[in-house]
mmCIF file of C-alpha atoms and ligand atoms in Angstrom:
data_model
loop_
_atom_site.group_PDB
_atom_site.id
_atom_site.type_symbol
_atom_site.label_atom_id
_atom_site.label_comp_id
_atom_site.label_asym_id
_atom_site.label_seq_id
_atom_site.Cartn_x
_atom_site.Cartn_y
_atom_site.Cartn_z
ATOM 1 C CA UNK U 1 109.439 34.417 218.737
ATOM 2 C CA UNK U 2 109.942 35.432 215.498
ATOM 3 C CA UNK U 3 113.874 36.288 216.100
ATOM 4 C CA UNK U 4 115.480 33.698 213.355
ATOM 5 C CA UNK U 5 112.830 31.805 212.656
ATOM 6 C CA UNK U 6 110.050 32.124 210.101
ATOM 7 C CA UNK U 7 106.308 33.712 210.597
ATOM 8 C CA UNK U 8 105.248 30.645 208.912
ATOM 9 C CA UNK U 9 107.089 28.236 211.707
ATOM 10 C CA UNK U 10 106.192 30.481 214.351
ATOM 11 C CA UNK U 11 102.366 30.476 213.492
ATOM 12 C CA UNK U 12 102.212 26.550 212.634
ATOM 13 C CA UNK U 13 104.463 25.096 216.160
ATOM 14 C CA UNK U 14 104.598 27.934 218.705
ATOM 15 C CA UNK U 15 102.434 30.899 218.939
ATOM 16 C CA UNK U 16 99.145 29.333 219.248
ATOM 17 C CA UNK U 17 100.142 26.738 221.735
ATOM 18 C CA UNK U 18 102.166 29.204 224.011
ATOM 19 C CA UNK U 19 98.803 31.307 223.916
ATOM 20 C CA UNK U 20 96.693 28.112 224.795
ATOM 21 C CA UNK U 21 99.625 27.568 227.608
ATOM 22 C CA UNK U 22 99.454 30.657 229.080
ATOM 23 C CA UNK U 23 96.102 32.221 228.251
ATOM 24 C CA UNK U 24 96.586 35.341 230.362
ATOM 25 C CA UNK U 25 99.443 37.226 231.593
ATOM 26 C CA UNK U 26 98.603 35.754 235.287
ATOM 27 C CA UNK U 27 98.651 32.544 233.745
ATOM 28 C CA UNK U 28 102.167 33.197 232.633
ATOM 29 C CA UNK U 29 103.406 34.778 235.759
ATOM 30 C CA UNK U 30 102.166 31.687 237.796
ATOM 31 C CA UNK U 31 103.824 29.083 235.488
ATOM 32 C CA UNK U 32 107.093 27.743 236.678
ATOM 33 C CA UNK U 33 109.746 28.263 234.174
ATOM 34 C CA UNK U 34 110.749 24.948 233.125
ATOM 35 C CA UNK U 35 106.969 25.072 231.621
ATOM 36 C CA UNK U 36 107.442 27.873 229.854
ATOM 37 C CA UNK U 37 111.072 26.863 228.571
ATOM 38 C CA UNK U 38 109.890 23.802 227.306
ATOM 39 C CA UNK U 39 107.034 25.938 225.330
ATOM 40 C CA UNK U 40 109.862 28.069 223.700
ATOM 41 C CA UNK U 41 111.939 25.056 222.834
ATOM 42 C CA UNK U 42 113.565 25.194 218.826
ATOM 43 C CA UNK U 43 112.727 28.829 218.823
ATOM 44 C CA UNK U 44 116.592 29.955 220.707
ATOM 45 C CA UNK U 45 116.944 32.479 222.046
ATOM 46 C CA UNK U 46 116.316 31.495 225.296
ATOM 47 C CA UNK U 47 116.838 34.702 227.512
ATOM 48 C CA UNK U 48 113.657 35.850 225.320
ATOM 49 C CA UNK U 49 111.507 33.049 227.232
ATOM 50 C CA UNK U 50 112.642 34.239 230.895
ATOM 51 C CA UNK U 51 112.690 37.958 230.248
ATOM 52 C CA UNK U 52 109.093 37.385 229.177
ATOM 53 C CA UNK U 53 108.328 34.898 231.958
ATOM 54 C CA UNK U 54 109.788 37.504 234.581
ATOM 55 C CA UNK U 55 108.488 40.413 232.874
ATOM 56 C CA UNK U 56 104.761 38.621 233.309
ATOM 57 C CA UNK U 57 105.847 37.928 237.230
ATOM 58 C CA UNK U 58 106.362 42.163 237.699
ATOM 59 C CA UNK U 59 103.233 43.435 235.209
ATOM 60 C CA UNK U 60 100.182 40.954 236.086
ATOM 61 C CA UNK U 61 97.502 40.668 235.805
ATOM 62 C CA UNK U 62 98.039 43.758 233.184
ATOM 63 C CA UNK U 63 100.771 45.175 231.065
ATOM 64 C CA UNK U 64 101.451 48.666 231.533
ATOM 65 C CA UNK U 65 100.952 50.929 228.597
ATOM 66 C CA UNK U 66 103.144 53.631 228.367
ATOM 67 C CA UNK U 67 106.740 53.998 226.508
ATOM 68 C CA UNK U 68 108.505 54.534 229.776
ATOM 69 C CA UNK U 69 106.639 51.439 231.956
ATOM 70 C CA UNK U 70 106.933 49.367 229.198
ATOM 71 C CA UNK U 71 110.779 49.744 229.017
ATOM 72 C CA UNK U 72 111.621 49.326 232.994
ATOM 73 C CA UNK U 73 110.102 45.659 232.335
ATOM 74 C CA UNK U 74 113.007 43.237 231.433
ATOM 75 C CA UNK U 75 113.717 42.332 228.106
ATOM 76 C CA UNK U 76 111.690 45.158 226.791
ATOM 77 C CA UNK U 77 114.242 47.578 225.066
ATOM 78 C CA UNK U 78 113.484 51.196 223.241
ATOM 79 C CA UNK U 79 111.894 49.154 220.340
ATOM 80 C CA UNK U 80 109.921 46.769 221.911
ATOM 81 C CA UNK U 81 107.982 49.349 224.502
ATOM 82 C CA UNK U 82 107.362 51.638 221.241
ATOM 83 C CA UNK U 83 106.211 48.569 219.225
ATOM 84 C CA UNK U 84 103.814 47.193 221.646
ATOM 85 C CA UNK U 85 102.986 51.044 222.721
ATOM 86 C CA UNK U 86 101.606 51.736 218.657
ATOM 87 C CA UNK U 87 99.902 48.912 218.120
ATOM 88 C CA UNK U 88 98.578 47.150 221.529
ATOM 89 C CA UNK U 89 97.107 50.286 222.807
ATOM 90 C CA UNK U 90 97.354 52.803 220.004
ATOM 91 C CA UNK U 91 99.411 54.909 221.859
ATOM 92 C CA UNK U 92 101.050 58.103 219.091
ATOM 93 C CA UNK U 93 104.850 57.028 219.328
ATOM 94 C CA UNK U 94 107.033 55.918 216.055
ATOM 95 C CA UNK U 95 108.056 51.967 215.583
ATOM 96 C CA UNK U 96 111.529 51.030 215.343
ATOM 97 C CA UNK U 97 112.608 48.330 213.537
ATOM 98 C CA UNK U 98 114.845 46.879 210.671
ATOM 99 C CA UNK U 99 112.629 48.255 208.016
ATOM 100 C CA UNK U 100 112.485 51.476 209.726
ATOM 101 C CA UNK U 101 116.413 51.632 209.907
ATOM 102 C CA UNK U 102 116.420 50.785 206.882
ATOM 103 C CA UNK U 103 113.797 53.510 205.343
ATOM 104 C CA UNK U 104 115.010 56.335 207.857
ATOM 105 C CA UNK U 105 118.667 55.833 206.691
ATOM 106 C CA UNK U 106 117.710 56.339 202.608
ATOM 107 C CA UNK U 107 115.517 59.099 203.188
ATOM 108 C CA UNK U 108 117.652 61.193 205.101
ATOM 109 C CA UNK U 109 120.594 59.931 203.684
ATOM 110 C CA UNK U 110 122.478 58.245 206.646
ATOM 111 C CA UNK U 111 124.986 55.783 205.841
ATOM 112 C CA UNK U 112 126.395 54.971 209.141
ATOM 113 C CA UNK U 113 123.690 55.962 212.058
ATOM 114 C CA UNK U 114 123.483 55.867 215.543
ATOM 115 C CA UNK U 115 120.433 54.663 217.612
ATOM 116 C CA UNK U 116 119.806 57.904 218.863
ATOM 117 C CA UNK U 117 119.963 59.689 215.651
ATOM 118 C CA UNK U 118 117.885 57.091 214.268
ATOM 119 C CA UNK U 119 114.860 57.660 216.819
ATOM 120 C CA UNK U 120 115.262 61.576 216.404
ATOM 121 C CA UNK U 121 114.837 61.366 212.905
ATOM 122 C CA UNK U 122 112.429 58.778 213.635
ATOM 123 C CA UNK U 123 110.099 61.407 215.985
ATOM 124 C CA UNK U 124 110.671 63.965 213.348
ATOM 125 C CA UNK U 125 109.189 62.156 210.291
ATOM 126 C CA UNK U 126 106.198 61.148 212.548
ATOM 127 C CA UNK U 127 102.623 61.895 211.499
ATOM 128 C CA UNK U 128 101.085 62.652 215.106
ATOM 129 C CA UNK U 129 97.235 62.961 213.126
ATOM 130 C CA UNK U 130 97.645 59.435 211.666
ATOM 131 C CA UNK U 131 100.083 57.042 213.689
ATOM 132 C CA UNK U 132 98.930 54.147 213.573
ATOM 133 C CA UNK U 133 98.550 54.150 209.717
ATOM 134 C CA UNK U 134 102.055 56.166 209.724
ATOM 135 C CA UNK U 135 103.555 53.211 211.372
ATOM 136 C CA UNK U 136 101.383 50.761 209.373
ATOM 137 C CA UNK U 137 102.619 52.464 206.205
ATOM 138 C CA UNK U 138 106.272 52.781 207.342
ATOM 139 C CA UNK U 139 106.255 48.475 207.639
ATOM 140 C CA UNK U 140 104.665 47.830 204.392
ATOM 141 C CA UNK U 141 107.144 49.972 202.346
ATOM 142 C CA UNK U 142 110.340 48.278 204.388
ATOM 143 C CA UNK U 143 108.083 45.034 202.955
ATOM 144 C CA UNK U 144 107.476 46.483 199.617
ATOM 145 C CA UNK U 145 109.030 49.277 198.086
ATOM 146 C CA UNK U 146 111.791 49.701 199.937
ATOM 147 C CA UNK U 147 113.179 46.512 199.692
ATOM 148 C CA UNK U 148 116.451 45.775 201.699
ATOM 149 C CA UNK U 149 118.096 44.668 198.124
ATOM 150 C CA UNK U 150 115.692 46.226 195.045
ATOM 151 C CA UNK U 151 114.243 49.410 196.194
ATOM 152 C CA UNK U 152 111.330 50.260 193.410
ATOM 153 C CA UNK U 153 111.954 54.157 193.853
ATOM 154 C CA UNK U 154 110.521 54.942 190.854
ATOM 155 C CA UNK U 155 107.297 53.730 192.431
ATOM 156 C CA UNK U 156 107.854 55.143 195.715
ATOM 157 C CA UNK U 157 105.687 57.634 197.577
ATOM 158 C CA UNK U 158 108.333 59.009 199.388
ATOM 159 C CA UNK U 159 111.093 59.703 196.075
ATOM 160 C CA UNK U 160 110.405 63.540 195.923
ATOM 161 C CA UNK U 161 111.765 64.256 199.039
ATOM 162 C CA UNK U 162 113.940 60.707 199.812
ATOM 163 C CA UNK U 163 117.908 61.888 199.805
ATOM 164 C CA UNK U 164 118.726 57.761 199.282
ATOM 165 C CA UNK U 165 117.003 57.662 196.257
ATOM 166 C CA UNK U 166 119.827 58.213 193.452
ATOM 167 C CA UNK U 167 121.991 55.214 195.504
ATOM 168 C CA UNK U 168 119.540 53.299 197.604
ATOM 169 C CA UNK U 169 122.079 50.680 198.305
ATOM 170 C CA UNK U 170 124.593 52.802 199.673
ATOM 171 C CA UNK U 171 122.013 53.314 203.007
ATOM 172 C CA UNK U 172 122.604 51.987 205.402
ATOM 173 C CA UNK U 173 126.273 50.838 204.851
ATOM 174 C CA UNK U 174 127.028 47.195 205.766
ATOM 175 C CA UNK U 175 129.052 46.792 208.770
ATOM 176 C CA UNK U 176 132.208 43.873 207.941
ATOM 177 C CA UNK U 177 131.110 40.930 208.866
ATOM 178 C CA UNK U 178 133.517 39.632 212.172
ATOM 179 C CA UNK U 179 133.908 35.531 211.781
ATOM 180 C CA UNK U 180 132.266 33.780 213.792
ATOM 181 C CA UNK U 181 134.264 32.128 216.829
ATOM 182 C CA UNK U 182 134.258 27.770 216.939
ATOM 183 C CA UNK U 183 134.160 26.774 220.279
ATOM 184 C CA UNK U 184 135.158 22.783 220.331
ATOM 185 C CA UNK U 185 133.616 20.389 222.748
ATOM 186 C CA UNK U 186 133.560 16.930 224.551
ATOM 187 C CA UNK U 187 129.798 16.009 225.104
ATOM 188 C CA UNK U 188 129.644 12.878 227.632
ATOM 189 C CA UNK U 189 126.667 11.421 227.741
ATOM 190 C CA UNK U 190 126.276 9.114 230.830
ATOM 191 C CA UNK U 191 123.879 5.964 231.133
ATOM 192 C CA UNK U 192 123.603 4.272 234.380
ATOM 193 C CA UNK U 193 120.997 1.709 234.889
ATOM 194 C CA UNK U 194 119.172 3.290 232.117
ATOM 195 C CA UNK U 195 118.826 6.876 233.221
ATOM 196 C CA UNK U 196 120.627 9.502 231.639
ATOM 197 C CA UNK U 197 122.754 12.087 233.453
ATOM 198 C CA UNK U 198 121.656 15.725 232.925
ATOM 199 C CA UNK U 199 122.304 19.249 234.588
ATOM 200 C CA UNK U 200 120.272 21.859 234.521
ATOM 201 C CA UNK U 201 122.595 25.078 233.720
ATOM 202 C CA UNK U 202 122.536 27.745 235.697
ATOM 203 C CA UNK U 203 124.661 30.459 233.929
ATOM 204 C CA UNK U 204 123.779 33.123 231.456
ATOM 205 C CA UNK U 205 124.047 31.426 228.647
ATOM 206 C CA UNK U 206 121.015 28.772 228.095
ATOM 207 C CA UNK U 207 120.361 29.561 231.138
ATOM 208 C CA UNK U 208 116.918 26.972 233.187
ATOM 209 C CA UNK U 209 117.417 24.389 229.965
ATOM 210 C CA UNK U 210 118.398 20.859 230.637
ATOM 211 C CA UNK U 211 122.143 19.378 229.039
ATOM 212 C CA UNK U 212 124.441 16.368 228.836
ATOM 213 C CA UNK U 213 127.867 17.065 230.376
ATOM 214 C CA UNK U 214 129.835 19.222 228.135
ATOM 215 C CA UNK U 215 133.819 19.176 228.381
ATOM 216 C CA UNK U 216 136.458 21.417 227.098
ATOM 217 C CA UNK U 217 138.661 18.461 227.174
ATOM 218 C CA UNK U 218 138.408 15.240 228.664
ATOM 219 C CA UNK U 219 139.886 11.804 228.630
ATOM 220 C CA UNK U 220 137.407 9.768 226.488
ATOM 221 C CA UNK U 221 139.187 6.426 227.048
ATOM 222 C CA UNK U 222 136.470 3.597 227.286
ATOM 223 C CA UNK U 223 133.640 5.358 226.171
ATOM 224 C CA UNK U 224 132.176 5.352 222.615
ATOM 225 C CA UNK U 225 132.058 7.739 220.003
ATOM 226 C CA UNK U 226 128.705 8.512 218.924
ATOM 227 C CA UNK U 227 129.640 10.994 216.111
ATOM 228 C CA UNK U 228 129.431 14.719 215.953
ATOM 229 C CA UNK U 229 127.113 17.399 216.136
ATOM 230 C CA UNK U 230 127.261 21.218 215.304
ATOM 231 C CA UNK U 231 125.041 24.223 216.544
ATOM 232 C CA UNK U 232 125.083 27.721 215.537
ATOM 233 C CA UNK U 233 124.636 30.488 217.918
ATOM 234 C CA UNK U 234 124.398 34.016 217.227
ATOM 235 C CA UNK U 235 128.026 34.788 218.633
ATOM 236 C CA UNK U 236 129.848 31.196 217.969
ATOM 237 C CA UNK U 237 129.463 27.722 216.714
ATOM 238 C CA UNK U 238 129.463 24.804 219.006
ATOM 239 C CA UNK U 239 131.098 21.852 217.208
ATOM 240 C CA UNK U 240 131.030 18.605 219.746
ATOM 241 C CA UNK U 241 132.219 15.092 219.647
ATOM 242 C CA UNK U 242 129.723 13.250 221.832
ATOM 243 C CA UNK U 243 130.753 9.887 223.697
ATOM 244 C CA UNK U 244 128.435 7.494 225.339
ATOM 245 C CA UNK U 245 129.981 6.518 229.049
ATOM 246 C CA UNK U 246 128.078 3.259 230.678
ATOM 247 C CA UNK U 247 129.103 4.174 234.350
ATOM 248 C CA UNK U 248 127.623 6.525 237.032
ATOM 249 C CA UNK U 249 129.023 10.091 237.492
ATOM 250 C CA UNK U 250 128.576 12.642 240.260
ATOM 251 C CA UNK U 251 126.882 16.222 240.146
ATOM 252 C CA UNK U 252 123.773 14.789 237.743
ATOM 253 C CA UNK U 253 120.140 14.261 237.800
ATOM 254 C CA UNK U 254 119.126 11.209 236.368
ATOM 255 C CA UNK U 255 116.108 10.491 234.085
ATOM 256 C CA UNK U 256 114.559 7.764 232.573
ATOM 257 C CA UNK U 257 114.487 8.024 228.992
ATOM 258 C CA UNK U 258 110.599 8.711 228.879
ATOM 259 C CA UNK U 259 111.204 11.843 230.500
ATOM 260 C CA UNK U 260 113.860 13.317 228.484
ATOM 261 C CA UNK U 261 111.051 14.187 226.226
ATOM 262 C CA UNK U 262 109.880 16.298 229.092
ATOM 263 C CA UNK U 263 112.584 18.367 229.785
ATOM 264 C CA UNK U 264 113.334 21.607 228.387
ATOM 265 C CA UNK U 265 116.804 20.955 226.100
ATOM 266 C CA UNK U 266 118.713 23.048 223.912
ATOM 267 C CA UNK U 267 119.006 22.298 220.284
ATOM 268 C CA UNK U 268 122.369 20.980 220.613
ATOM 269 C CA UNK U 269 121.019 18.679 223.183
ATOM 270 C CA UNK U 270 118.574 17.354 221.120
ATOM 271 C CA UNK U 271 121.047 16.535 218.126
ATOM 272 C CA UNK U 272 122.939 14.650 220.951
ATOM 273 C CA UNK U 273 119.724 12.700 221.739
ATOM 274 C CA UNK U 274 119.231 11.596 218.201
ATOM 275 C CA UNK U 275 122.819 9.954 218.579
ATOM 276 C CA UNK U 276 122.103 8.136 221.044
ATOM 277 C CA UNK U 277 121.717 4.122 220.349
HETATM 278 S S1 LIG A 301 112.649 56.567 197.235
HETATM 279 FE FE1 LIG A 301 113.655 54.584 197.174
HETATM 280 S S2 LIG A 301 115.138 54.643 198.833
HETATM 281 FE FE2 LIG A 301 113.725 56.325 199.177
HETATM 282 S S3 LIG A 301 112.198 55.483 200.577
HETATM 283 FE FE3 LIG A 301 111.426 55.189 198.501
HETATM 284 S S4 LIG A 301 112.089 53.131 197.863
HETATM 285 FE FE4 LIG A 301 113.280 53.751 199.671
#
């Protein structure tokens, strides 16, 4: 949940309702998707929601609790099975995360590092006595200390034996940013007796949520410009020109307004909604 959005959000609009949602993990396995979509909706990242919802399906009524278990579950990479590993069950395995990059990078004095360098350096700095303070520890001085931007190494614990400390900065070094791609669309939104035509999409990408039809091109004689809408996503910007067509179409389920409030819609869906007349 907390990919892109703030703890603060997270904690105030969805963590404590998905938990009152889906109390248990058989609770969550049993749910039909659509339920739990519409839980996760404004949070992105949508494949998150049905790894999760899938990954309930294989593990109830319990999660498994070792690295390896953790990790055949989908959605659950290297990171995420150590993570839950260390702190749900206590289990003596290093956490992985941007912080820890980070940290592991300056002390050893990495600038360009691969995973699996990363997690051997990661296993070698590892207190096995003390893990879970070594991993509390290790998050509070990516928090602190070591700060991605102003390190305080004078300060630091670690600055006797940190390699990073004499150019902090310099570790890890910033990968170019690529531009991000504009993809350029025709959103149709089609009334009909008062219902509105949506499909639910079926392909990777927002995969289970709820849209208006959505055109590379299309002939938008005798329908009416609503305006424009924009939505960033993590590897392009949609930028659409929606239209408002009064007349039935094919290949649609049709709601009443009422229950477009019900359905589980992307953001860019909802910006189309607040368009609408
Ligand atoms: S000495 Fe500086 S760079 Fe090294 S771990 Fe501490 S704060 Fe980070």
């Amino acid at each position: 949940m907390l990919q892109q959005t703030q703890v603060k959000t997270v904690l105030e609009r969805f963590y404590f309702p998905f938990l009152e949602a889906f109390p248990t993990l058989q609770k969550l396995a049993d749910a039909e998707l659509d339920d739990v979509l519409k839980r996760w909706e404004g949070l992105g990242y949508y494949t998150r929601a049905r790894n999760l919802h899938k990954a309930a399906r294989l593990a109830a009524p319990e999660m498994p609790q070792t690295v390896a278990e953790l990790q055949a579950l989908p959605g659950i990479g290297r990171s995420t099975a150590h993570a839950v590993a260390a702190f749900a069950y206590h289990t003596p395995v290093p956490i992985m995360d941007a912080n820890v990059k980070r940290i592991l990078c300056r002390f050893f004095g990495i600038a360009e590092a691969t995973e699996k360098r990363l997690w051997e350096h990661a296993y070698a700095l590892f207190d096995t006595e003390r893990p879970f303070d070594y991993n509390q520890a290790m998050m509070d001085l990516g928090a602190s200390l070591c700060s991605p931007r102003d390190p305080d190494c004078v300060t630091c614990p670690f600055a006797a034996h940190c390699r990073g400390r004499h150019d902090p900065l310099a570790y890890p070094r910033k990968a170019a940013k690529k531009p991000v791609p504009v993809r350029r669309r025709i959103i149709v939104v089609h009334r009909h007796k008062g219902h509105y035509a949506l499909r639910q999409r079926d392909g990777r990408f927002l995969h289970g949520l709820w849209g208006f039809a959505e055109y590379e091109a299309a002939d938008t004689a005798g329908m009416h410009a609503l305006g424009n809408i924009t939505q960033k996503y993590s590897h392009f910007t949609l930028e659409g020109e929606v239209y408002l067509a009064e007349r039935y179409a094919e290949g649609f389920e049709w709601f009443p307004p009422k229950a477009l409030e019900g359905l589980a819609l992307s953001g860019a869906d909802h910006k189309v909604l607040r368009l609408l007349p």
